[in-house]
PDB file of C-alpha atoms and ligand atoms in Angstrom:
ATOM      1  CA  MET A   1      46.605  23.783 -34.055  1.00  0.00           C
ATOM      2  CA  ASN A   2      44.989  22.626 -31.134  1.00  0.00           C
ATOM      3  CA  ASP A   3      48.424  21.882 -28.990  1.00  0.00           C
ATOM      4  CA  PRO A   4      49.800  25.359 -27.696  1.00  0.00           C
ATOM      5  CA  THR A   5      52.038  23.454 -25.323  1.00  0.00           C
ATOM      6  CA  ASN A   6      54.331  21.896 -28.706  1.00  0.00           C
ATOM      7  CA  PRO A   7      56.646  24.613 -29.470  1.00  0.00           C
ATOM      8  CA  LEU A   8      57.101  22.866 -32.445  1.00  0.00           C
ATOM      9  CA  LEU A   9      53.825  23.109 -34.001  1.00  0.00           C
ATOM     10  CA  ALA A  10      53.683  26.915 -33.665  1.00  0.00           C
ATOM     11  CA  ARG A  11      57.287  27.357 -35.035  1.00  0.00           C
ATOM     12  CA  ALA A  12      56.354  24.992 -38.377  1.00  0.00           C
ATOM     13  CA  TYR A  13      53.501  27.731 -38.996  1.00  0.00           C
ATOM     14  CA  SER A  14      55.550  30.202 -38.488  1.00  0.00           C
ATOM     15  CA  LEU A  15      58.530  29.804 -40.802  1.00  0.00           C
ATOM     16  CA  SER A  16      61.083  32.610 -42.037  1.00  0.00           C
ATOM     17  CA  GLY A  17      62.432  30.539 -44.724  1.00  0.00           C
ATOM     18  CA  PRO A  18      64.274  27.602 -46.080  1.00  0.00           C
ATOM     19  CA  GLU A  19      66.712  27.708 -43.257  1.00  0.00           C
ATOM     20  CA  GLU A  20      64.495  28.062 -40.400  1.00  0.00           C
ATOM     21  CA  ALA A  21      62.575  25.088 -42.147  1.00  0.00           C
ATOM     22  CA  GLU A  22      65.528  22.697 -42.381  1.00  0.00           C
ATOM     23  CA  GLN A  23      65.854  23.478 -38.644  1.00  0.00           C
ATOM     24  CA  VAL A  24      62.602  22.881 -37.376  1.00  0.00           C
ATOM     25  CA  TYR A  25      61.787  19.793 -38.718  1.00  0.00           C
ATOM     26  CA  ASP A  26      65.040  17.774 -38.176  1.00  0.00           C
ATOM     27  CA  GLU A  27      63.989  18.684 -34.659  1.00  0.00           C
ATOM     28  CA  TRP A  28      60.389  17.602 -35.379  1.00  0.00           C
ATOM     29  CA  ALA A  29      61.223  14.377 -37.141  1.00  0.00           C
ATOM     30  CA  GLU A  30      60.653  11.841 -34.240  1.00  0.00           C
ATOM     31  CA  THR A  31      57.378  13.025 -33.110  1.00  0.00           C
ATOM     32  CA  TYR A  32      56.015  14.182 -36.257  1.00  0.00           C
ATOM     33  CA  ASP A  33      53.924  11.370 -37.554  1.00  0.00           C
ATOM     34  CA  THR A  34      51.950  11.163 -34.382  1.00  0.00           C
ATOM     35  CA  ASP A  35      51.519  14.970 -33.499  1.00  0.00           C
ATOM     36  CA  THR A  36      50.119  15.238 -37.341  1.00  0.00           C
ATOM     37  CA  VAL A  37      48.190  12.071 -37.848  1.00  0.00           C
ATOM     38  CA  ASP A  38      46.933  11.327 -34.186  1.00  0.00           C
ATOM     39  CA  GLY A  39      47.354  14.607 -32.931  1.00  0.00           C
ATOM     40  CA  MET A  40      45.552  17.289 -35.556  1.00  0.00           C
ATOM     41  CA  GLY A  41      44.011  14.353 -37.757  1.00  0.00           C
ATOM     42  CA  TYR A  42      46.410  14.372 -40.370  1.00  0.00           C
ATOM     43  CA  VAL A  43      44.651  13.235 -43.464  1.00  0.00           C
ATOM     44  CA  ALA A  44      45.885  15.035 -46.313  1.00  0.00           C
ATOM     45  CA  PRO A  45      48.389  12.606 -47.352  1.00  0.00           C
ATOM     46  CA  ARG A  46      46.042   9.475 -47.179  1.00  0.00           C
ATOM     47  CA  LEU A  47      43.445  11.469 -49.776  1.00  0.00           C
ATOM     48  CA  ALA A  48      46.186  12.486 -51.919  1.00  0.00           C
ATOM     49  CA  ALA A  49      47.731   9.250 -52.100  1.00  0.00           C
ATOM     50  CA  GLN A  50      44.319   7.517 -53.080  1.00  0.00           C
ATOM     51  CA  ARG A  51      43.679  10.075 -55.728  1.00  0.00           C
ATOM     52  CA  LEU A  52      47.195   9.529 -57.607  1.00  0.00           C
ATOM     53  CA  ALA A  53      46.776   5.687 -57.307  1.00  0.00           C
ATOM     54  CA  GLU A  54      43.471   6.113 -59.196  1.00  0.00           C
ATOM     55  CA  LEU A  55      45.013   8.116 -61.839  1.00  0.00           C
ATOM     56  CA  VAL A  56      48.412   6.269 -62.556  1.00  0.00           C
ATOM     57  CA  ALA A  57      48.920   3.410 -64.315  1.00  0.00           C
ATOM     58  CA  GLU A  58      51.379   1.029 -63.355  1.00  0.00           C
ATOM     59  CA  PRO A  59      54.449   0.601 -64.001  1.00  0.00           C
ATOM     60  CA  ALA A  60      55.025   4.486 -63.401  1.00  0.00           C
ATOM     61  CA  VAL A  61      57.709   6.454 -61.213  1.00  0.00           C
ATOM     62  CA  VAL A  62      56.559   8.744 -58.984  1.00  0.00           C
ATOM     63  CA  LEU A  63      58.591  12.035 -57.145  1.00  0.00           C
ATOM     64  CA  ASP A  64      57.097  12.864 -53.536  1.00  0.00           C
ATOM     65  CA  ALA A  65      58.284  16.561 -53.251  1.00  0.00           C
ATOM     66  CA  GLY A  66      58.622  17.693 -49.885  1.00  0.00           C
ATOM     67  CA  CYS A  67      58.239  14.101 -48.531  1.00  0.00           C
ATOM     68  CA  GLY A  68      58.824  14.515 -44.723  1.00  0.00           C
ATOM     69  CA  THR A  69      58.553  11.369 -43.085  1.00  0.00           C
ATOM     70  CA  GLY A  70      57.051   9.606 -45.969  1.00  0.00           C
ATOM     71  CA  LEU A  71      53.451   9.313 -44.670  1.00  0.00           C
ATOM     72  CA  ALA A  72      52.261   9.902 -48.532  1.00  0.00           C
ATOM     73  CA  GLY A  73      55.208   7.516 -49.931  1.00  0.00           C
ATOM     74  CA  ALA A  74      53.903   4.809 -46.944  1.00  0.00           C
ATOM     75  CA  GLU A  75      50.218   5.689 -48.623  1.00  0.00           C
ATOM     76  CA  LEU A  76      50.715   4.893 -51.858  1.00  0.00           C
ATOM     77  CA  ALA A  77      52.945   1.852 -51.380  1.00  0.00           C
ATOM     78  CA  LYS A  78      49.588   0.352 -49.643  1.00  0.00           C
ATOM     79  CA  ARG A  79      47.727   0.671 -52.476  1.00  0.00           C
ATOM     80  CA  THR A  80      50.279   0.374 -55.986  1.00  0.00           C
ATOM     81  CA  GLN A  81      53.590  -1.078 -56.979  1.00  0.00           C
ATOM     82  CA  LEU A  82      55.128   2.727 -57.925  1.00  0.00           C
ATOM     83  CA  THR A  83      58.376   3.370 -57.722  1.00  0.00           C
ATOM     84  CA  ILE A  84      58.827   6.592 -55.635  1.00  0.00           C
ATOM     85  CA  ASP A  85      61.483   9.053 -55.511  1.00  0.00           C
ATOM     86  CA  GLY A  86      61.331  11.706 -52.560  1.00  0.00           C
ATOM     87  CA  ILE A  87      63.105  14.938 -51.924  1.00  0.00           C
ATOM     88  CA  ASP A  88      63.153  16.926 -48.662  1.00  0.00           C
ATOM     89  CA  LEU A  89      64.837  20.177 -47.126  1.00  0.00           C
ATOM     90  CA  SER A  90      65.679  17.717 -44.085  1.00  0.00           C
ATOM     91  CA  ALA A  91      67.916  15.365 -43.790  1.00  0.00           C
ATOM     92  CA  GLY A  92      66.347  14.212 -40.295  1.00  0.00           C
ATOM     93  CA  MET A  93      62.556  14.134 -42.168  1.00  0.00           C
ATOM     94  CA  LEU A  94      64.366  12.053 -45.115  1.00  0.00           C
ATOM     95  CA  ALA A  95      65.748   9.657 -42.217  1.00  0.00           C
ATOM     96  CA  LYS A  96      62.643   8.700 -41.343  1.00  0.00           C
ATOM     97  CA  ALA A  97      61.409   8.113 -44.575  1.00  0.00           C
ATOM     98  CA  GLY A  98      64.291   5.968 -45.057  1.00  0.00           C
ATOM     99  CA  GLN A  99      63.195   3.575 -42.761  1.00  0.00           C
ATOM    100  CA  LEU A 100      60.115   2.603 -44.022  1.00  0.00           C
ATOM    101  CA  GLY A 101      61.491   1.043 -46.861  1.00  0.00           C
ATOM    102  CA  VAL A 102      59.104   2.164 -49.734  1.00  0.00           C
ATOM    103  CA  TYR A 103      61.488   4.831 -51.422  1.00  0.00           C
ATOM    104  CA  ARG A 104      63.695   4.169 -54.542  1.00  0.00           C
ATOM    105  CA  HIS A 105      65.652   6.843 -53.728  1.00  0.00           C
ATOM    106  CA  LEU A 106      65.563   9.748 -50.951  1.00  0.00           C
ATOM    107  CA  SER A 107      67.527  13.039 -51.587  1.00  0.00           C
ATOM    108  CA  THR A 108      67.941  16.894 -49.828  1.00  0.00           C
ATOM    109  CA  ALA A 109      66.490  19.437 -52.587  1.00  0.00           C
ATOM    110  CA  ASP A 110      65.138  22.654 -51.616  1.00  0.00           C
ATOM    111  CA  LEU A 111      61.622  23.631 -53.676  1.00  0.00           C
ATOM    112  CA  THR A 112      62.149  27.281 -53.415  1.00  0.00           C
ATOM    113  CA  LYS A 113      65.022  26.602 -55.898  1.00  0.00           C
ATOM    114  CA  PRO A 114      65.209  24.895 -59.244  1.00  0.00           C
ATOM    115  CA  LEU A 115      65.387  21.257 -58.851  1.00  0.00           C
ATOM    116  CA  ASP A 116      68.359  19.411 -59.853  1.00  0.00           C
ATOM    117  CA  LEU A 117      65.798  17.045 -62.072  1.00  0.00           C
ATOM    118  CA  VAL A 118      65.453  16.146 -65.946  1.00  0.00           C
ATOM    119  CA  ASP A 119      62.641  17.835 -67.420  1.00  0.00           C
ATOM    120  CA  GLY A 120      59.642  14.842 -67.678  1.00  0.00           C
ATOM    121  CA  SER A 121      61.799  12.253 -66.164  1.00  0.00           C
ATOM    122  CA  TYR A 122      58.777  11.612 -63.852  1.00  0.00           C
ATOM    123  CA  ASP A 123      55.481  10.230 -64.520  1.00  0.00           C
ATOM    124  CA  ALA A 124      53.623  11.914 -61.807  1.00  0.00           C
ATOM    125  CA  VAL A 125      54.596  13.954 -58.802  1.00  0.00           C
ATOM    126  CA  ILE A 126      52.949  14.312 -55.156  1.00  0.00           C
ATOM    127  CA  CYS A 127      53.253  17.275 -52.711  1.00  0.00           C
ATOM    128  CA  VAL A 128      51.292  16.921 -49.587  1.00  0.00           C
ATOM    129  CA  GLY A 129      51.388  19.535 -46.981  1.00  0.00           C
ATOM    130  CA  THR A 130      54.610  21.543 -48.281  1.00  0.00           C
ATOM    131  CA  LEU A 131      52.372  24.095 -50.374  1.00  0.00           C
ATOM    132  CA  THR A 132      51.541  25.879 -47.082  1.00  0.00           C
ATOM    133  CA  GLY A 133      51.963  29.477 -45.188  1.00  0.00           C
ATOM    134  CA  GLY A 134      55.863  29.635 -44.431  1.00  0.00           C
ATOM    135  CA  HIS A 135      57.062  26.189 -46.306  1.00  0.00           C
ATOM    136  CA  VAL A 136      56.803  26.372 -50.027  1.00  0.00           C
ATOM    137  CA  GLY A 137      55.271  28.772 -52.206  1.00  0.00           C
ATOM    138  CA  PRO A 138      53.071  28.372 -55.504  1.00  0.00           C
ATOM    139  CA  ALA A 139      56.179  28.654 -57.684  1.00  0.00           C
ATOM    140  CA  ALA A 140      57.347  25.450 -56.846  1.00  0.00           C
ATOM    141  CA  LEU A 141      54.336  24.511 -58.964  1.00  0.00           C
ATOM    142  CA  ASP A 142      56.622  25.608 -61.971  1.00  0.00           C
ATOM    143  CA  GLU A 143      59.556  22.997 -60.992  1.00  0.00           C
ATOM    144  CA  MET A 144      56.881  19.989 -60.087  1.00  0.00           C
ATOM    145  CA  VAL A 145      55.166  20.191 -63.366  1.00  0.00           C
ATOM    146  CA  ARG A 146      58.341  20.825 -65.393  1.00  0.00           C
ATOM    147  CA  VAL A 147      59.986  17.672 -64.059  1.00  0.00           C
ATOM    148  CA  VAL A 148      56.949  15.705 -65.160  1.00  0.00           C
ATOM    149  CA  ARG A 149      56.340  14.268 -68.710  1.00  0.00           C
ATOM    150  CA  PRO A 150      53.393  15.198 -71.190  1.00  0.00           C
ATOM    151  CA  GLY A 151      50.503  13.588 -69.948  1.00  0.00           C
ATOM    152  CA  GLY A 152      51.467  12.839 -66.595  1.00  0.00           C
ATOM    153  CA  TYR A 153      50.005  14.020 -63.161  1.00  0.00           C
ATOM    154  CA  VAL A 154      50.497  16.542 -60.578  1.00  0.00           C
ATOM    155  CA  VAL A 155      48.686  15.721 -57.410  1.00  0.00           C
ATOM    156  CA  VAL A 156      49.129  18.660 -54.912  1.00  0.00           C
ATOM    157  CA  THR A 157      47.414  19.763 -51.259  1.00  0.00           C
ATOM    158  CA  VAL A 158      47.340  23.663 -50.821  1.00  0.00           C
ATOM    159  CA  GLN A 159      46.204  24.323 -47.164  1.00  0.00           C
ATOM    160  CA  GLY A 160      43.131  26.460 -47.543  1.00  0.00           C
ATOM    161  CA  THR A 161      43.793  29.684 -45.146  1.00  0.00           C
ATOM    162  CA  VAL A 162      46.475  30.076 -48.156  1.00  0.00           C
ATOM    163  CA  TRP A 163      44.654  29.046 -51.248  1.00  0.00           C
ATOM    164  CA  GLU A 164      43.773  32.651 -52.129  1.00  0.00           C
ATOM    165  CA  THR A 165      46.056  34.792 -49.807  1.00  0.00           C
ATOM    166  CA  GLY A 166      49.166  32.769 -50.400  1.00  0.00           C
ATOM    167  CA  GLY A 167      48.709  32.793 -54.431  1.00  0.00           C
ATOM    168  CA  TYR A 168      48.114  29.207 -55.083  1.00  0.00           C
ATOM    169  CA  ARG A 169      44.562  29.854 -56.902  1.00  0.00           C
ATOM    170  CA  ALA A 170      45.836  32.590 -58.979  1.00  0.00           C
ATOM    171  CA  HIS A 171      49.280  30.607 -59.721  1.00  0.00           C
ATOM    172  CA  LEU A 172      47.311  27.709 -60.862  1.00  0.00           C
ATOM    173  CA  ASP A 173      44.967  29.933 -62.899  1.00  0.00           C
ATOM    174  CA  ARG A 174      48.176  31.447 -64.640  1.00  0.00           C
ATOM    175  CA  MET A 175      49.726  27.970 -65.786  1.00  0.00           C
ATOM    176  CA  VAL A 176      46.298  27.235 -67.041  1.00  0.00           C
ATOM    177  CA  GLY A 177      45.976  30.169 -69.131  1.00  0.00           C
ATOM    178  CA  GLN A 178      49.784  29.700 -70.447  1.00  0.00           C
ATOM    179  CA  GLY A 179      48.779  26.115 -71.399  1.00  0.00           C
ATOM    180  CA  ALA A 180      51.469  24.351 -68.850  1.00  0.00           C
ATOM    181  CA  ILE A 181      48.363  22.370 -67.398  1.00  0.00           C
ATOM    182  CA  HIS A 182      44.550  21.321 -67.399  1.00  0.00           C
ATOM    183  CA  LEU A 183      43.349  22.050 -63.890  1.00  0.00           C
ATOM    184  CA  ARG A 184      41.531  18.826 -63.392  1.00  0.00           C
ATOM    185  CA  GLU A 185      40.479  19.196 -59.954  1.00  0.00           C
ATOM    186  CA  ALA A 186      40.723  21.612 -57.307  1.00  0.00           C
ATOM    187  CA  THR A 187      38.208  19.853 -54.286  1.00  0.00           C
ATOM    188  CA  ASP A 188      37.684  21.213 -50.992  1.00  0.00           C
ATOM    189  CA  SER A 189      38.993  18.536 -48.797  1.00  0.00           C
ATOM    190  CA  PRO A 190      39.767  17.352 -45.290  1.00  0.00           C
ATOM    191  CA  TYR A 191      43.068  18.172 -44.310  1.00  0.00           C
ATOM    192  CA  HIS A 192      43.363  18.554 -40.479  1.00  0.00           C
ATOM    193  CA  GLU A 193      40.159  16.634 -39.681  1.00  0.00           C
ATOM    194  CA  ARG A 194      40.493  17.084 -36.028  1.00  0.00           C
ATOM    195  CA  GLU A 195      40.822  20.874 -36.128  1.00  0.00           C
ATOM    196  CA  GLY A 196      38.355  21.275 -38.759  1.00  0.00           C
ATOM    197  CA  ILE A 197      40.887  22.036 -41.647  1.00  0.00           C
ATOM    198  CA  ASN A 198      40.385  22.111 -45.263  1.00  0.00           C
ATOM    199  CA  GLY A 199      42.632  21.867 -47.993  1.00  0.00           C
ATOM    200  CA  TYR A 200      42.250  21.971 -51.834  1.00  0.00           C
ATOM    201  CA  LEU A 201      43.164  18.296 -53.509  1.00  0.00           C
ATOM    202  CA  CYS A 202      44.718  19.622 -56.760  1.00  0.00           C
ATOM    203  CA  VAL A 203      45.096  17.411 -59.972  1.00  0.00           C
ATOM    204  CA  LEU A 204      47.521  19.204 -62.510  1.00  0.00           C
ATOM    205  CA  ASP A 205      47.057  17.225 -65.886  1.00  0.00           C
ATOM    206  CA  VAL A 206      50.625  18.517 -67.449  1.00  0.00           C
ATOM    207  CA  ARG A 207      50.713  19.375 -71.019  1.00  0.00           C
TER     208      ARG A 207
HETATM  209  C1  LIG B   1      54.003  19.446 -43.253  1.00  0.00           C
HETATM  210  S1  LIG B   1      55.676  18.885 -43.762  1.00  0.00           S
HETATM  211  C2  LIG B   1      54.900  17.436 -44.841  1.00  0.00           C
HETATM  212  C3  LIG B   1      55.461  16.419 -45.157  1.00  0.00           C
HETATM  213  C4  LIG B   1      54.947  14.763 -45.938  1.00  0.00           C
HETATM  214  N1  LIG B   1      54.804  15.555 -47.243  1.00  0.00           N
HETATM  215  C5  LIG B   1      53.534  14.762 -44.800  1.00  0.00           C
HETATM  216  O1  LIG B   1      52.752  14.909 -45.668  1.00  0.00           O
HETATM  217  O2  LIG B   1      53.772  14.449 -43.664  1.00  0.00           O
HETATM  218  C6  LIG B   1      56.029  19.965 -44.585  1.00  0.00           C
HETATM  219  C7  LIG B   1      57.960  19.391 -45.046  1.00  0.00           C
HETATM  220  O3  LIG B   1      58.283  20.161 -46.279  1.00  0.00           O
HETATM  221  C8  LIG B   1      59.395  20.274 -46.220  1.00  0.00           C
HETATM  222  N2  LIG B   1      60.137  21.790 -46.470  1.00  0.00           N
HETATM  223  C9  LIG B   1      59.893  22.591 -46.029  1.00  0.00           C
HETATM  224  N3  LIG B   1      60.365  23.500 -46.747  1.00  0.00           N
HETATM  225  C10 LIG B   1      60.746  23.025 -47.673  1.00  0.00           C
HETATM  226  C11 LIG B   1      61.693  23.519 -48.901  1.00  0.00           C
HETATM  227  N4  LIG B   1      62.068  24.771 -49.234  1.00  0.00           N
HETATM  228  N5  LIG B   1      61.951  22.834 -49.975  1.00  0.00           N
HETATM  229  C12 LIG B   1      61.864  21.383 -49.398  1.00  0.00           C
HETATM  230  N6  LIG B   1      61.144  21.115 -48.606  1.00  0.00           N
HETATM  231  C13 LIG B   1      60.554  21.531 -47.692  1.00  0.00           C
HETATM  232  C14 LIG B   1      59.677  19.933 -44.719  1.00  0.00           C
HETATM  233  O4  LIG B   1      61.223  19.246 -44.484  1.00  0.00           O
HETATM  234  C15 LIG B   1      58.732  19.257 -44.103  1.00  0.00           C
HETATM  235  O5  LIG B   1      59.080  17.941 -44.137  1.00  0.00           O
END
């Protein structure tokens, strides 16, 4: 983070758990897009949406998990006619996403808990920027895979600094070993471009 004068950025990267995350993101919602896209060169939503758009045939229904203000949904809507639902912990972020008019349904949900969604009810999940330090850990990948039908995709970004240390890589390896997914890609990609921070753009084929 290049801007030490923005206390919200600092707090977002040292969250103690879902309660604090909800509070920080509710406060950050108004300036989040400017701070991240313009300020940090946050390209992960565009790159992940681009990749999902290449994979999924229309018509299809996609869940944007940890959708925030809707950056990934907006990028998907530019490229596709997919039906997109969004879930997030923060009502403030969801309110911003709602203003875009690209989501069918938006609702609050905690990705660290079991999701109130039926098995196999989506053709794909996209999750950008949410699998990162102090946010949502690798166990959430199990729920993302559960709600996608066999043959569908989960496209996620994992912030590069926590890929190994946060257990994401090991968790994905375990999921492959259990036969739940085929890890089609885990590509080292630009994430916060202005800060020289990369992430892993992962494509999971759901079995
Ligand atoms: C860095 S933002 C990414 C938002 C959006 N996907 C994007 O790329 O701009 C992280 C998002 O994760 C959400 N979040 C954090 N913890 C969460 C949790 N336990 N369950 C659901 N969402 C969570 C925050 O509210 C925030 O909207």
